[in-house]
Coordinates of C-alpha atoms and ligand atoms in Angstrom, one line a residue:
M1 CA -6.1 -23.7 -12.4
N2 CA -2.7 -22.2 -12.2
S3 CA 0.6 -23.8 -11.4
R4 CA 0.0 -23.8 -7.7
T5 CA -1.0 -27.1 -6.2
H6 CA -4.7 -27.4 -5.8
V7 CA -6.8 -29.3 -3.4
T8 CA -10.4 -30.2 -4.1
F9 CA -13.1 -29.6 -1.6
D10 CA -15.7 -32.1 -2.8
S11 CA -18.1 -31.3 -0.1
T12 CA -18.4 -27.5 -0.1
S13 CA -21.6 -27.5 1.8
A14 CA -24.4 -24.9 1.9
M15 CA -26.5 -24.2 4.9
H16 CA -30.0 -23.1 4.1
D17 CA -32.3 -22.8 7.0
G18 CA -30.2 -25.4 8.8
Q19 CA -30.3 -27.8 5.9
Y20 CA -27.1 -29.2 4.5
N21 CA -27.6 -29.3 0.7
G22 CA -25.0 -31.8 0.0
P23 CA -21.7 -31.8 -1.8
R24 CA -21.2 -29.5 -4.7
D25 CA -18.9 -30.4 -7.5
G26 CA -16.6 -28.2 -9.6
Y27 CA -15.0 -26.1 -6.9
T28 CA -11.3 -26.3 -6.4
F29 CA -9.2 -24.0 -4.2
S30 CA -5.5 -23.9 -3.8
P31 CA -4.2 -24.5 -0.3
Y32 CA -3.6 -21.3 1.7
R33 CA -0.3 -19.6 1.1
V34 CA 1.2 -16.6 2.9
E35 CA 1.3 -13.5 0.6
P36 CA 5.0 -12.7 0.0
L37 CA 6.3 -9.3 1.0
T38 CA 7.6 -6.8 -1.5
D39 CA 11.3 -7.0 -1.9
F40 CA 12.3 -3.3 -1.8
S41 CA 15.9 -4.2 -2.6
R42 CA 14.7 -4.4 -6.2
A43 CA 14.7 -1.2 -8.1
E44 CA 11.3 -1.9 -9.8
A45 CA 9.7 -2.3 -6.3
R46 CA 11.1 1.0 -5.2
R47 CA 9.9 2.7 -8.4
A48 CA 6.4 1.2 -8.0
M49 CA 6.2 2.5 -4.5
D50 CA 7.4 6.0 -5.6
A51 CA 4.8 6.0 -8.4
A52 CA 2.0 5.0 -6.0
L53 CA 3.0 7.8 -3.6
A54 CA 2.9 10.3 -6.5
Q55 CA -0.4 8.9 -7.7
V56 CA -2.0 9.2 -4.3
A57 CA -0.6 12.7 -3.4
P58 CA -3.0 14.7 -5.5
Q59 CA -5.9 12.8 -4.0
L60 CA -5.2 13.9 -0.4
G61 CA -7.8 16.1 1.2
R62 CA -10.9 14.5 -0.5
T63 CA -14.1 13.9 1.4
Y64 CA -15.3 10.4 2.3
P65 CA -19.0 9.9 3.1
A66 CA -20.4 7.0 5.0
I67 CA -21.6 4.0 2.8
I68 CA -24.9 2.5 4.0
N69 CA -26.9 0.0 2.1
G70 CA -24.7 0.6 -1.0
Q71 CA -25.4 4.4 -0.9
A72 CA -23.0 7.2 -0.1
V73 CA -24.4 9.1 2.9
S74 CA -23.0 12.6 3.7
T75 CA -23.2 14.1 7.1
A76 CA -23.3 17.8 8.1
A77 CA -20.3 17.3 10.3
T78 CA -17.0 15.9 9.2
F79 CA -13.6 15.3 10.8
D80 CA -10.1 15.5 9.3
S81 CA -7.6 12.7 9.2
L82 CA -4.1 14.2 9.2
N83 CA -0.7 13.0 7.9
P84 CA 1.3 12.5 11.1
S85 CA 4.6 13.1 9.2
H86 CA 3.3 16.5 8.0
C87 CA 0.6 17.3 10.5
K88 CA -0.9 20.2 8.5
Q89 CA -1.7 18.0 5.6
V90 CA -5.2 16.7 5.5
V91 CA -5.3 13.1 4.2
G92 CA -9.1 13.0 4.0
R93 CA -12.2 14.6 5.4
C94 CA -14.6 11.9 6.7
A95 CA -18.2 11.8 7.5
R96 CA -18.8 12.2 11.3
S97 CA -21.5 9.6 11.5
G98 CA -24.0 10.0 14.3
P99 CA -27.0 8.0 15.8
E100 CA -29.0 8.6 12.6
Q101 CA -26.5 6.9 10.4
A102 CA -25.8 4.2 13.0
N103 CA -29.5 3.3 13.1
E104 CA -29.7 3.3 9.4
A105 CA -26.7 1.1 9.0
V106 CA -28.0 -1.4 11.6
A107 CA -31.4 -1.5 9.9
A108 CA -29.9 -2.2 6.5
A109 CA -27.6 -4.9 8.0
K110 CA -30.5 -6.5 9.7
A111 CA -32.6 -6.6 6.5
A112 CA -29.7 -8.0 4.5
F113 CA -28.9 -10.7 7.1
P114 CA -31.3 -13.5 6.2
A115 CA -30.3 -13.7 2.6
W116 CA -26.6 -13.4 3.4
R117 CA -26.8 -16.0 6.1
D118 CA -28.4 -18.4 3.5
T119 CA -25.9 -17.7 0.8
E120 CA -23.6 -20.7 0.2
A121 CA -20.4 -20.7 2.2
T122 CA -18.5 -21.3 -1.0
K123 CA -19.9 -18.2 -2.6
R124 CA -19.1 -16.1 0.5
A125 CA -15.6 -17.4 0.4
E126 CA -15.3 -16.5 -3.2
Y127 CA -16.1 -12.9 -2.4
L128 CA -13.0 -12.9 -0.1
F129 CA -10.8 -14.5 -2.7
R130 CA -11.9 -11.7 -5.2
A131 CA -11.2 -9.0 -2.6
A132 CA -7.7 -10.5 -2.2
Q133 CA -7.2 -10.1 -6.0
V134 CA -8.3 -6.5 -5.9
M135 CA -5.9 -5.8 -3.1
R136 CA -3.1 -7.4 -5.0
R137 CA -3.8 -5.2 -8.0
R138 CA -3.9 -2.1 -5.7
R139 CA -1.1 -3.2 -3.5
F140 CA 1.3 -0.2 -3.8
E141 CA -1.5 2.3 -3.8
L142 CA -3.1 0.9 -0.6
A143 CA 0.3 1.0 1.0
A144 CA 0.8 4.6 -0.1
W145 CA -2.4 5.6 1.7
Q146 CA -1.0 4.0 4.9
I147 CA 2.3 5.9 4.6
Y148 CA 0.4 9.2 4.3
E149 CA -2.4 8.5 6.8
C150 CA -0.7 6.5 9.5
G151 CA 3.0 7.3 9.1
K152 CA 3.9 3.7 8.3
P153 CA 7.3 3.2 6.8
R154 CA 7.2 1.6 3.3
R155 CA 8.0 -2.0 4.4
E156 CA 5.5 -1.9 7.3
A157 CA 2.8 -0.5 5.0
D158 CA 3.4 -3.2 2.4
A159 CA 3.3 -5.8 5.1
D160 CA -0.1 -4.5 6.3
V161 CA -1.6 -4.9 2.8
A162 CA 0.0 -8.4 2.5
E163 CA -1.6 -9.3 5.8
S164 CA -5.0 -8.1 4.6
I165 CA -4.7 -10.4 1.6
D166 CA -3.7 -13.2 3.9
Y167 CA -6.9 -12.8 6.0
C168 CA -9.1 -12.9 2.9
E169 CA -7.4 -16.0 1.6
F170 CA -7.1 -17.8 5.0
Y171 CA -10.6 -17.1 6.3
G172 CA -12.1 -18.0 3.0
R173 CA -10.6 -21.4 3.2
E174 CA -11.3 -21.7 6.9
M175 CA -15.0 -21.1 6.1
L176 CA -14.9 -24.0 3.6
R177 CA -13.6 -26.2 6.4
L178 CA -16.2 -25.0 8.9
A179 CA -19.0 -25.4 6.5
Q180 CA -18.7 -29.2 6.5
P181 CA -21.4 -30.3 8.9
R182 CA -20.6 -33.0 11.4
R183 CA -22.8 -36.0 11.1
R184 CA -23.5 -38.6 13.7
D185 CA -26.2 -40.8 12.2
V186 CA -27.4 -44.0 13.8
P187 CA -30.0 -46.4 12.4
G188 CA -33.3 -44.6 12.6
E189 CA -31.8 -41.2 13.6
E190 CA -29.9 -38.5 11.7
N191 CA -27.9 -36.0 13.6
V192 CA -26.2 -33.0 12.1
Y193 CA -24.1 -30.4 13.9
F194 CA -23.4 -27.2 12.0
Y195 CA -22.8 -23.5 12.3
E196 CA -24.8 -20.5 11.5
P197 CA -23.9 -16.8 11.8
R198 CA -24.9 -14.6 14.7
G199 CA -26.3 -11.6 12.9
V200 CA -25.4 -7.9 12.7
T201 CA -21.7 -7.5 13.6
V202 CA -20.1 -4.2 14.5
V203 CA -16.4 -4.1 13.7
I204 CA -14.4 -1.5 15.7
A205 CA -10.8 -1.3 14.7
P206 CA -7.6 0.5 15.8
W207 CA -5.3 2.6 13.5
N208 CA -2.0 0.8 14.0
F209 CA -2.6 -1.9 11.5
P210 CA -5.0 0.3 9.6
M211 CA -6.2 -2.1 7.0
A212 CA -5.1 -5.6 8.2
I213 CA -7.0 -5.6 11.5
L214 CA -10.1 -3.9 10.0
C215 CA -10.0 -6.3 7.1
G216 CA -9.4 -9.4 9.3
M217 CA -12.3 -8.8 11.7
T218 CA -14.6 -7.8 8.8
T219 CA -13.8 -10.7 6.5
A220 CA -14.1 -13.2 9.3
A221 CA -17.6 -11.8 10.1
L222 CA -18.6 -11.7 6.4
V223 CA -17.5 -15.1 5.4
T224 CA -19.3 -16.7 8.3
G225 CA -22.5 -15.1 7.1
N226 CA -22.8 -12.1 9.4
T227 CA -23.6 -8.6 8.0
V228 CA -21.1 -6.0 9.0
I229 CA -20.8 -2.4 10.1
M230 CA -17.2 -1.3 9.8
K231 CA -16.1 1.5 12.2
P232 CA -12.5 2.3 11.5
A233 CA -10.4 4.4 13.9
E234 CA -10.6 8.1 13.3
Q235 CA -6.9 8.2 12.6
S236 CA -7.2 5.7 9.7
A237 CA -10.7 6.4 8.5
V238 CA -9.5 7.0 4.9
I239 CA -7.8 3.6 4.7
G240 CA -11.2 2.3 6.0
A241 CA -12.8 4.0 3.0
K242 CA -10.2 2.4 0.7
L243 CA -11.0 -1.0 2.1
M244 CA -14.7 -0.2 1.5
E245 CA -13.8 0.5 -2.1
V246 CA -12.4 -3.0 -2.4
F247 CA -15.7 -4.5 -1.0
E248 CA -17.7 -2.3 -3.4
E249 CA -15.7 -3.5 -6.3
I250 CA -16.4 -7.1 -5.6
Q251 CA -20.1 -6.2 -5.3
L252 CA -21.1 -7.5 -2.0
P253 CA -24.9 -7.3 -1.8
P254 CA -26.1 -3.9 -0.4
G255 CA -26.6 -3.9 3.3
V256 CA -24.2 -6.7 3.8
I257 CA -21.4 -4.2 4.6
A258 CA -21.5 -0.6 5.8
Y259 CA -18.6 1.9 6.2
L260 CA -19.3 4.1 9.1
P261 CA -16.5 6.6 10.0
G262 CA -17.0 8.6 13.1
I263 CA -15.6 9.6 16.5
G264 CA -15.3 6.5 18.6
E265 CA -16.8 8.0 21.8
E266 CA -19.8 9.3 19.9
I267 CA -20.7 6.6 17.4
G268 CA -19.2 3.6 19.3
P269 CA -21.7 3.5 22.2
V270 CA -24.7 3.9 19.9
L271 CA -23.6 0.8 17.9
V272 CA -22.7 -1.2 21.0
D273 CA -26.0 -0.4 22.7
H274 CA -28.2 -1.1 19.6
P275 CA -30.6 -4.0 20.4
D276 CA -30.3 -5.4 16.9
V277 CA -26.5 -5.8 17.1
A278 CA -25.5 -9.4 17.8
M279 CA -21.8 -9.1 18.0
I280 CA -19.0 -6.6 18.5
A281 CA -15.6 -7.4 17.2
F282 CA -13.2 -4.9 18.7
T283 CA -9.4 -4.4 18.6
G284 CA -7.9 -1.5 20.5
S285 CA -7.0 -0.3 24.0
R286 CA -7.8 -2.1 27.2
K287 CA -9.8 0.8 28.5
V288 CA -12.1 0.9 25.5
G289 CA -12.3 -2.9 25.2
L290 CA -13.4 -3.3 28.8
H291 CA -15.9 -0.5 28.5
I292 CA -17.4 -2.1 25.4
N293 CA -17.5 -5.5 27.2
R294 CA -19.4 -3.9 30.1
Q295 CA -21.8 -1.9 28.0
A296 CA -22.6 -4.8 25.7
A297 CA -23.6 -7.0 28.7
E298 CA -26.5 -4.7 29.4
V299 CA -29.6 -6.0 27.8
Q300 CA -31.6 -3.3 25.9
P301 CA -35.3 -3.1 25.4
G302 CA -36.2 -5.2 22.3
Q303 CA -32.9 -7.0 22.3
E304 CA -33.3 -10.7 21.3
Q305 CA -29.9 -12.2 21.8
I306 CA -27.0 -11.9 24.2
K307 CA -24.3 -9.9 22.5
R308 CA -21.0 -11.6 21.9
V309 CA -17.9 -9.4 22.4
L310 CA -14.6 -10.1 21.0
A311 CA -11.9 -7.7 22.3
E312 CA -8.2 -7.8 21.4
M313 CA -6.4 -5.4 23.6
G314 CA -3.0 -4.1 24.7
G315 CA 0.1 -5.5 26.0
K316 CA 3.3 -4.8 28.1
N317 CA 5.5 -7.2 26.2
A318 CA 8.9 -8.3 27.5
I319 CA 12.0 -9.9 26.0
I320 CA 14.3 -11.9 28.3
I321 CA 18.0 -11.8 27.6
D322 CA 19.6 -14.9 29.0
D323 CA 23.2 -14.8 30.1
D324 CA 24.3 -16.9 27.2
A325 CA 22.3 -15.1 24.5
D326 CA 23.7 -14.4 21.1
M327 CA 24.3 -10.7 21.6
D328 CA 24.2 -9.8 17.9
E329 CA 20.8 -11.4 17.4
A330 CA 19.5 -10.2 20.7
V331 CA 20.3 -6.6 20.1
H332 CA 19.0 -6.7 16.6
G333 CA 15.8 -8.4 17.7
V334 CA 15.1 -6.1 20.6
V335 CA 15.7 -2.9 18.5
A336 CA 13.3 -4.2 15.8
S337 CA 10.7 -5.2 18.3
A338 CA 10.8 -2.1 20.4
F339 CA 11.2 0.6 17.8
G340 CA 9.6 -0.8 14.6
Y341 CA 6.7 1.5 13.6
A342 CA 7.9 3.8 16.5
G343 CA 6.8 1.2 19.1
Q344 CA 3.2 1.4 18.0
K345 CA 2.5 -2.3 17.5
C346 CA 0.4 -4.2 20.1
S347 CA 3.2 -6.8 20.0
A348 CA 6.0 -4.2 20.5
C349 CA 8.7 -4.9 23.1
S350 CA 8.5 -2.3 25.8
R351 CA 10.5 -4.1 28.5
V352 CA 13.7 -5.9 28.1
I353 CA 14.8 -8.0 31.1
V354 CA 18.5 -8.7 31.1
L355 CA 20.3 -11.2 33.3
E356 CA 22.8 -9.5 35.5
A357 CA 25.9 -11.1 33.9
L358 CA 25.2 -9.6 30.5
H359 CA 23.4 -6.4 31.5
D360 CA 26.1 -3.8 31.0
V361 CA 27.5 -5.0 27.7
F362 CA 24.0 -5.6 26.4
V363 CA 22.8 -2.1 27.2
A364 CA 25.9 -0.5 25.8
R365 CA 25.3 -2.3 22.5
L366 CA 21.6 -1.6 22.5
I367 CA 22.2 2.1 22.8
E368 CA 24.6 2.1 19.9
A369 CA 22.2 0.1 17.7
T370 CA 19.4 2.4 18.5
R371 CA 21.5 5.4 17.7
S372 CA 21.8 4.1 14.1
L373 CA 18.0 4.3 13.5
K374 CA 16.9 6.9 11.1
V375 CA 14.0 9.1 12.2
A376 CA 12.3 10.5 9.1
P377 CA 9.0 11.2 7.5
A378 CA 7.3 7.9 6.5
E379 CA 7.5 8.5 2.8
D380 CA 11.3 8.8 3.0
P381 CA 12.7 5.4 1.7
G382 CA 15.3 5.5 4.4
C383 CA 12.9 5.9 7.2
T384 CA 13.1 3.3 10.0
I385 CA 11.3 5.4 12.6
G386 CA 8.4 7.5 11.5
P387 CA 6.1 9.7 13.5
V388 CA 3.7 8.7 16.3
I389 CA 0.1 8.8 15.2
D390 CA -1.4 12.1 16.5
T391 CA -1.0 15.0 18.8
E392 CA -2.7 13.2 21.7
A393 CA -0.2 10.3 21.4
Y394 CA 2.7 12.7 21.0
Q395 CA 1.8 14.6 24.3
R396 CA 1.1 11.4 26.2
I397 CA 4.4 9.8 25.2
L398 CA 6.4 13.0 26.0
N399 CA 4.7 13.0 29.5
T400 CA 5.6 9.4 30.0
I401 CA 9.2 10.1 29.2
E402 CA 9.2 13.0 31.7
N403 CA 7.7 10.8 34.4
G404 CA 10.1 8.0 33.4
K405 CA 13.0 10.1 34.6
N406 CA 11.8 9.6 38.1
E407 CA 11.5 5.9 37.6
G408 CA 14.7 4.9 35.9
R409 CA 17.9 6.1 34.4
L410 CA 17.5 7.7 31.0
V411 CA 20.4 6.2 29.2
Y412 CA 19.4 7.1 25.7
A413 CA 17.3 10.0 24.5
G414 CA 17.1 10.4 20.7
D415 CA 16.4 13.7 19.2
A416 CA 14.0 14.1 16.3
G417 CA 15.5 17.6 15.6
A418 CA 13.6 19.9 13.2
L419 CA 11.2 17.2 12.3
K420 CA 9.3 18.0 15.5
N421 CA 8.1 21.2 13.8
E422 CA 6.7 19.2 10.9
G423 CA 5.0 16.2 12.4
Y424 CA 4.6 14.1 15.5
F425 CA 8.2 12.8 15.8
I426 CA 9.6 11.3 18.9
A427 CA 13.0 9.6 18.6
P428 CA 13.7 6.4 20.7
H429 CA 14.2 6.7 24.4
I430 CA 15.7 4.0 26.7
F431 CA 15.5 3.8 30.5
D432 CA 17.7 1.5 32.4
D433 CA 17.4 0.2 36.0
V434 CA 13.7 0.4 36.0
A435 CA 11.9 -1.3 38.9
P436 CA 9.4 -4.0 37.8
T437 CA 6.6 -2.1 39.6
A438 CA 7.3 1.3 38.0
S439 CA 4.6 2.7 35.7
I440 CA 6.9 2.6 32.7
A441 CA 7.3 -1.2 33.4
Q442 CA 3.6 -1.8 33.9
E443 CA 1.6 0.4 31.6
E444 CA 1.4 0.3 27.8
I445 CA 3.1 3.3 26.3
F446 CA 2.6 2.7 22.6
G447 CA 5.6 4.7 21.5
P448 CA 9.4 4.4 21.1
V449 CA 10.2 4.0 24.8
L450 CA 11.9 1.0 26.2
A451 CA 12.5 0.0 29.8
V452 CA 15.5 -2.1 30.7
L453 CA 15.1 -4.2 33.9
R454 CA 17.8 -6.3 35.6
A455 CA 17.2 -9.9 36.7
R456 CA 19.3 -12.0 39.1
D457 CA 18.6 -15.3 37.2
L458 CA 16.1 -16.8 34.8
D459 CA 13.4 -17.4 37.4
H460 CA 13.6 -13.8 38.5
A461 CA 13.4 -12.7 34.9
L462 CA 10.3 -14.8 34.4
E463 CA 8.7 -13.5 37.6
I464 CA 9.2 -9.9 36.2
A465 CA 8.1 -10.9 32.7
N466 CA 4.8 -12.4 34.0
G467 CA 4.3 -9.6 36.5
T468 CA 1.9 -7.4 34.6
P469 CA -1.9 -7.6 34.0
Y470 CA -1.2 -8.3 30.3
A471 CA -0.3 -11.5 28.4
L472 CA 0.1 -10.7 24.7
T473 CA 3.6 -11.3 23.4
G474 CA 7.0 -12.2 24.9
G475 CA 10.4 -13.3 23.8
L476 CA 13.6 -15.0 24.9
Y477 CA 17.1 -14.9 23.6
S478 CA 19.1 -17.9 25.0
R479 CA 21.4 -20.7 23.8
S480 CA 20.5 -23.1 26.5
P481 CA 18.0 -25.8 25.5
E482 CA 17.1 -26.3 29.1
H483 CA 16.4 -22.6 29.6
I484 CA 14.4 -22.5 26.4
A485 CA 12.3 -25.4 27.5
H486 CA 11.7 -23.8 30.9
V487 CA 10.7 -20.5 29.5
K488 CA 8.3 -22.2 27.0
R489 CA 6.5 -23.6 30.0
A490 CA 6.7 -20.7 32.3
F491 CA 6.4 -17.5 30.3
R492 CA 2.7 -17.1 30.0
V493 CA 1.8 -15.0 27.0
G494 CA -0.3 -15.5 23.9
N495 CA 2.6 -15.4 21.5
L496 CA 6.0 -16.4 22.7
Y497 CA 9.0 -16.1 20.4
I498 CA 12.4 -17.7 21.0
N499 CA 15.6 -16.2 19.5
R500 CA 13.8 -13.9 17.1
K501 CA 11.9 -10.6 17.2
I502 CA 8.5 -10.6 18.8
T503 CA 6.6 -8.6 16.2
G504 CA 5.3 -9.5 12.7
A505 CA 3.0 -12.5 13.4
I506 CA 2.0 -14.2 10.1
V507 CA -1.6 -15.4 9.5
D508 CA -2.0 -19.1 10.0
R509 CA 1.7 -19.6 10.9
Q510 CA 1.6 -17.6 14.1
P511 CA -2.1 -17.1 15.1
F512 CA -2.1 -13.9 17.1
G513 CA -3.7 -12.8 20.4
G514 CA -3.3 -12.6 24.1
F515 CA -5.2 -13.3 27.3
K516 CA -5.4 -11.8 30.9
M517 CA -6.1 -8.1 30.2
S518 CA -4.8 -8.5 26.6
G519 CA -7.9 -10.0 25.2
I520 CA -11.1 -12.0 25.2
G521 CA -11.2 -14.3 22.2
S522 CA -9.3 -16.8 20.1
K523 CA -6.4 -15.8 18.0
A524 CA -6.7 -13.8 14.8
G525 CA -5.4 -15.8 11.8
G526 CA -5.9 -19.1 13.7
P527 CA -8.0 -22.2 13.4
D528 CA -10.5 -21.2 16.1
Y529 CA -11.0 -17.6 15.0
L530 CA -14.1 -18.0 12.8
L531 CA -15.9 -20.1 15.5
Q532 CA -16.4 -16.9 17.4
F533 CA -18.6 -15.5 14.7
V534 CA -21.0 -18.4 14.5
L535 CA -23.5 -20.3 16.6
P536 CA -23.6 -24.1 16.6
R537 CA -26.8 -25.8 16.0
T538 CA -27.8 -29.5 16.1
I539 CA -30.7 -31.0 14.2
T540 CA -31.9 -34.5 15.1
E541 CA -34.4 -36.3 12.9
N542 CA -36.1 -39.5 13.8
T543 CA -36.2 -41.4 10.5
L544 CA -38.0 -44.4 12.0
R545 CA -41.3 -43.6 10.5
R546 CA -44.6 -44.5 12.2
G547 CA -48.0 -44.8 10.6
F548 CA -46.8 -44.5 7.0
A549 CA -48.2 -46.5 4.1
P550 CA -45.5 -48.8 2.9
D551 CA -47.3 -49.7 -0.3
V552 CA -47.5 -46.1 -1.5
E553 CA -43.9 -45.3 -0.6
A554 CA -42.6 -48.6 -1.9
A555 CA -44.3 -47.9 -5.2
E556 CA -42.9 -44.4 -5.4
I557 CA -39.4 -44.9 -3.9
G558 CA -38.7 -48.5 -4.5
P559 CA -38.8 -51.4 -2.0
E560 CA -35.0 -51.5 -1.5
I561 CA -35.2 -48.1 0.2
I562 CA -38.1 -49.2 2.5
R563 CA -36.8 -52.5 3.5
P564 CA -33.8 -51.5 5.6
R565 CA -36.0 -49.2 7.7
A566 CA -38.7 -51.8 8.0
R567 CA -36.2 -54.2 9.5
L568 CA -35.4 -51.7 12.4
Ligands
LIG1 P1 -8.6 2.8 21.0 O1 -9.1 1.9 22.0 O2 -8.4 4.2 21.4 O3 -9.6 2.8 19.8 C1 -9.9 1.6 19.1 C2 -11.2 1.8 18.4 O4 -12.3 2.0 19.4 C3 -11.3 3.1 17.5 O5 -12.0 2.7 16.3 C4 -12.0 4.1 18.3 O6 -12.7 5.0 17.5 C5 -13.0 3.2 19.0 N1 -13.6 3.7 20.3 C6 -13.1 4.7 21.1 N2 -13.9 4.9 22.1 C7 -15.0 4.0 21.9 C8 -16.2 3.8 22.7 N3 -16.4 4.4 23.8 N4 -17.0 2.9 22.2 C9 -16.8 2.2 21.1 N5 -15.7 2.4 20.3 C10 -14.8 3.3 20.8 O7 -7.2 2.1 20.5 P2 -6.2 2.7 19.4 O8 -5.5 3.9 19.9 O9 -7.0 2.9 18.1 O10 -5.3 1.4 19.2 C11 -4.2 1.2 20.0 C12 -4.5 0.1 21.0 O11 -4.9 -1.1 20.4 C13 -3.3 -0.3 21.9 O12 -3.7 -0.5 23.2 C14 -2.9 -1.7 21.2 O13 -2.2 -2.5 22.1 C15 -4.2 -2.2 20.9 N6 -4.1 -3.2 19.8 C16 -4.2 -4.5 20.2 C17 -4.1 -5.5 19.2 C18 -4.3 -7.0 19.5 O14 -4.4 -7.8 18.6 N7 -4.3 -7.4 20.8 C19 -3.8 -5.1 17.9 C20 -3.7 -3.8 17.6 C21 -3.8 -2.8 18.6

């Protein structure tokens, strides 16, 4: 035990073939605590980050095979993951897994499932706690990989590793809670309600929180007793390999986890279609999420169970600026929410809805605050806006900006200057007087582009805010308690933030996820998340025996045990 307060779980149950094996003594776990972020105002933290970047630099360009059943599996074809800040730099060359590797991985995961399912929940949770320890030890190095591979500025990369640690610690403890079977015994009848895992789970992740989202979905599946095939996004496949190294170090049994890098459109459908896959945990775009949902609904020959799809998808998030908002806070919060990680967060603000009375002065100050942001390569300690992820995103965002000129007034167009020749840099752009129905006010852009919309009053602002197919995050800046109460009721999004930025949800404190076209499923980092990875079962036993021989049992067990039943 260390100095942290500890809580004792005196009933850390195990489920073996549906049997609850009773309390197990000797296990204590500290209560969940959020992992602190690195304080980069301290010189030693800055030095540690510099050292990690220097340590990782010579490792760029290595080759990463798939890992199936504990074995490295090379493929004839590979794909390159590039550094978006320096787009000629290859961060890693990854196996381009195809149907052969997918089938192999599913077969290994299927074979490993029964033993993993029957492993004590406590033991599975301990694997996660050990993974968290490895990540703590490798914290700066793992962040350095994100800086190189995904163009994350230092603080954002550090926060992503911290969030990964949070998922391990939180889901580990959540499993201990979930593993307590619910009993409803009555005289003559024992009833137990408990959970068991679904089976082989395919985890398909995006690149924008390259380790945290992959780690969150994977650890949730693992700790509940499912076996997992991790399919990272192409753009963050090396970070996926680094996460796999963590899982290898904690020695998860072979087959329990596979690392399967590949091109989403090639390998994804093979995994989703596979009859032995029980569940797909996906985070990414609406287009791909809906496609997976449709595809998984189709029952394949030999398939024994209906597939469960969990899909966390995009957003078109808005912040409302009330006419009495604190301007300093509102400008700061909107800038951070819209342009943090170059607008590539699912929670990013891409619409700001300003009440008429404050509109002009707010926009003027927003422009000046945005002008002060430094566009720079992600490894630069002063970088506030790094590159966008790849050439496809770069072209798409530039096209959106061009089209936006027909839909609104371009009031600020930043210039990334010579950086454009080096990487995928797009400086912030702000459009004013955008109509609520314009495509830049309706479609997710996933880049540093912000639409400003005018509202007559708060109800009009809410109508605009709710008027998209998405419902992920939203925000309000207001000093009116009455308006705050009204918006809490009427702004229908998964995560609503009042008088603060709308990005940076923290595991357990702000469980994260949306509804409408933003997602199917319960919030990541929340109390219901693990339930999606399990199946509930009930076992009822009639303990009122018939036809037994009391003398024999009484002799063996003792009359005091027999008597109460005999009275029934
Ligand atoms: P994406 O949908 O392009 O890719 C996500 C994953 O799906 C990748 O691993 C990709 O290889 C894979 N994939 C692609 N085609 C596939 C197919 N046909 N079958 C199976 N898998 C396939 O998304 P992205 O560009 O990586 O991420 C950005 C998107 O993710 C944005 O829309 C963002 O809003 C969303 N996102 C949502 C959340 C959330 O919690 N709601 C969090 C992060 C990102």
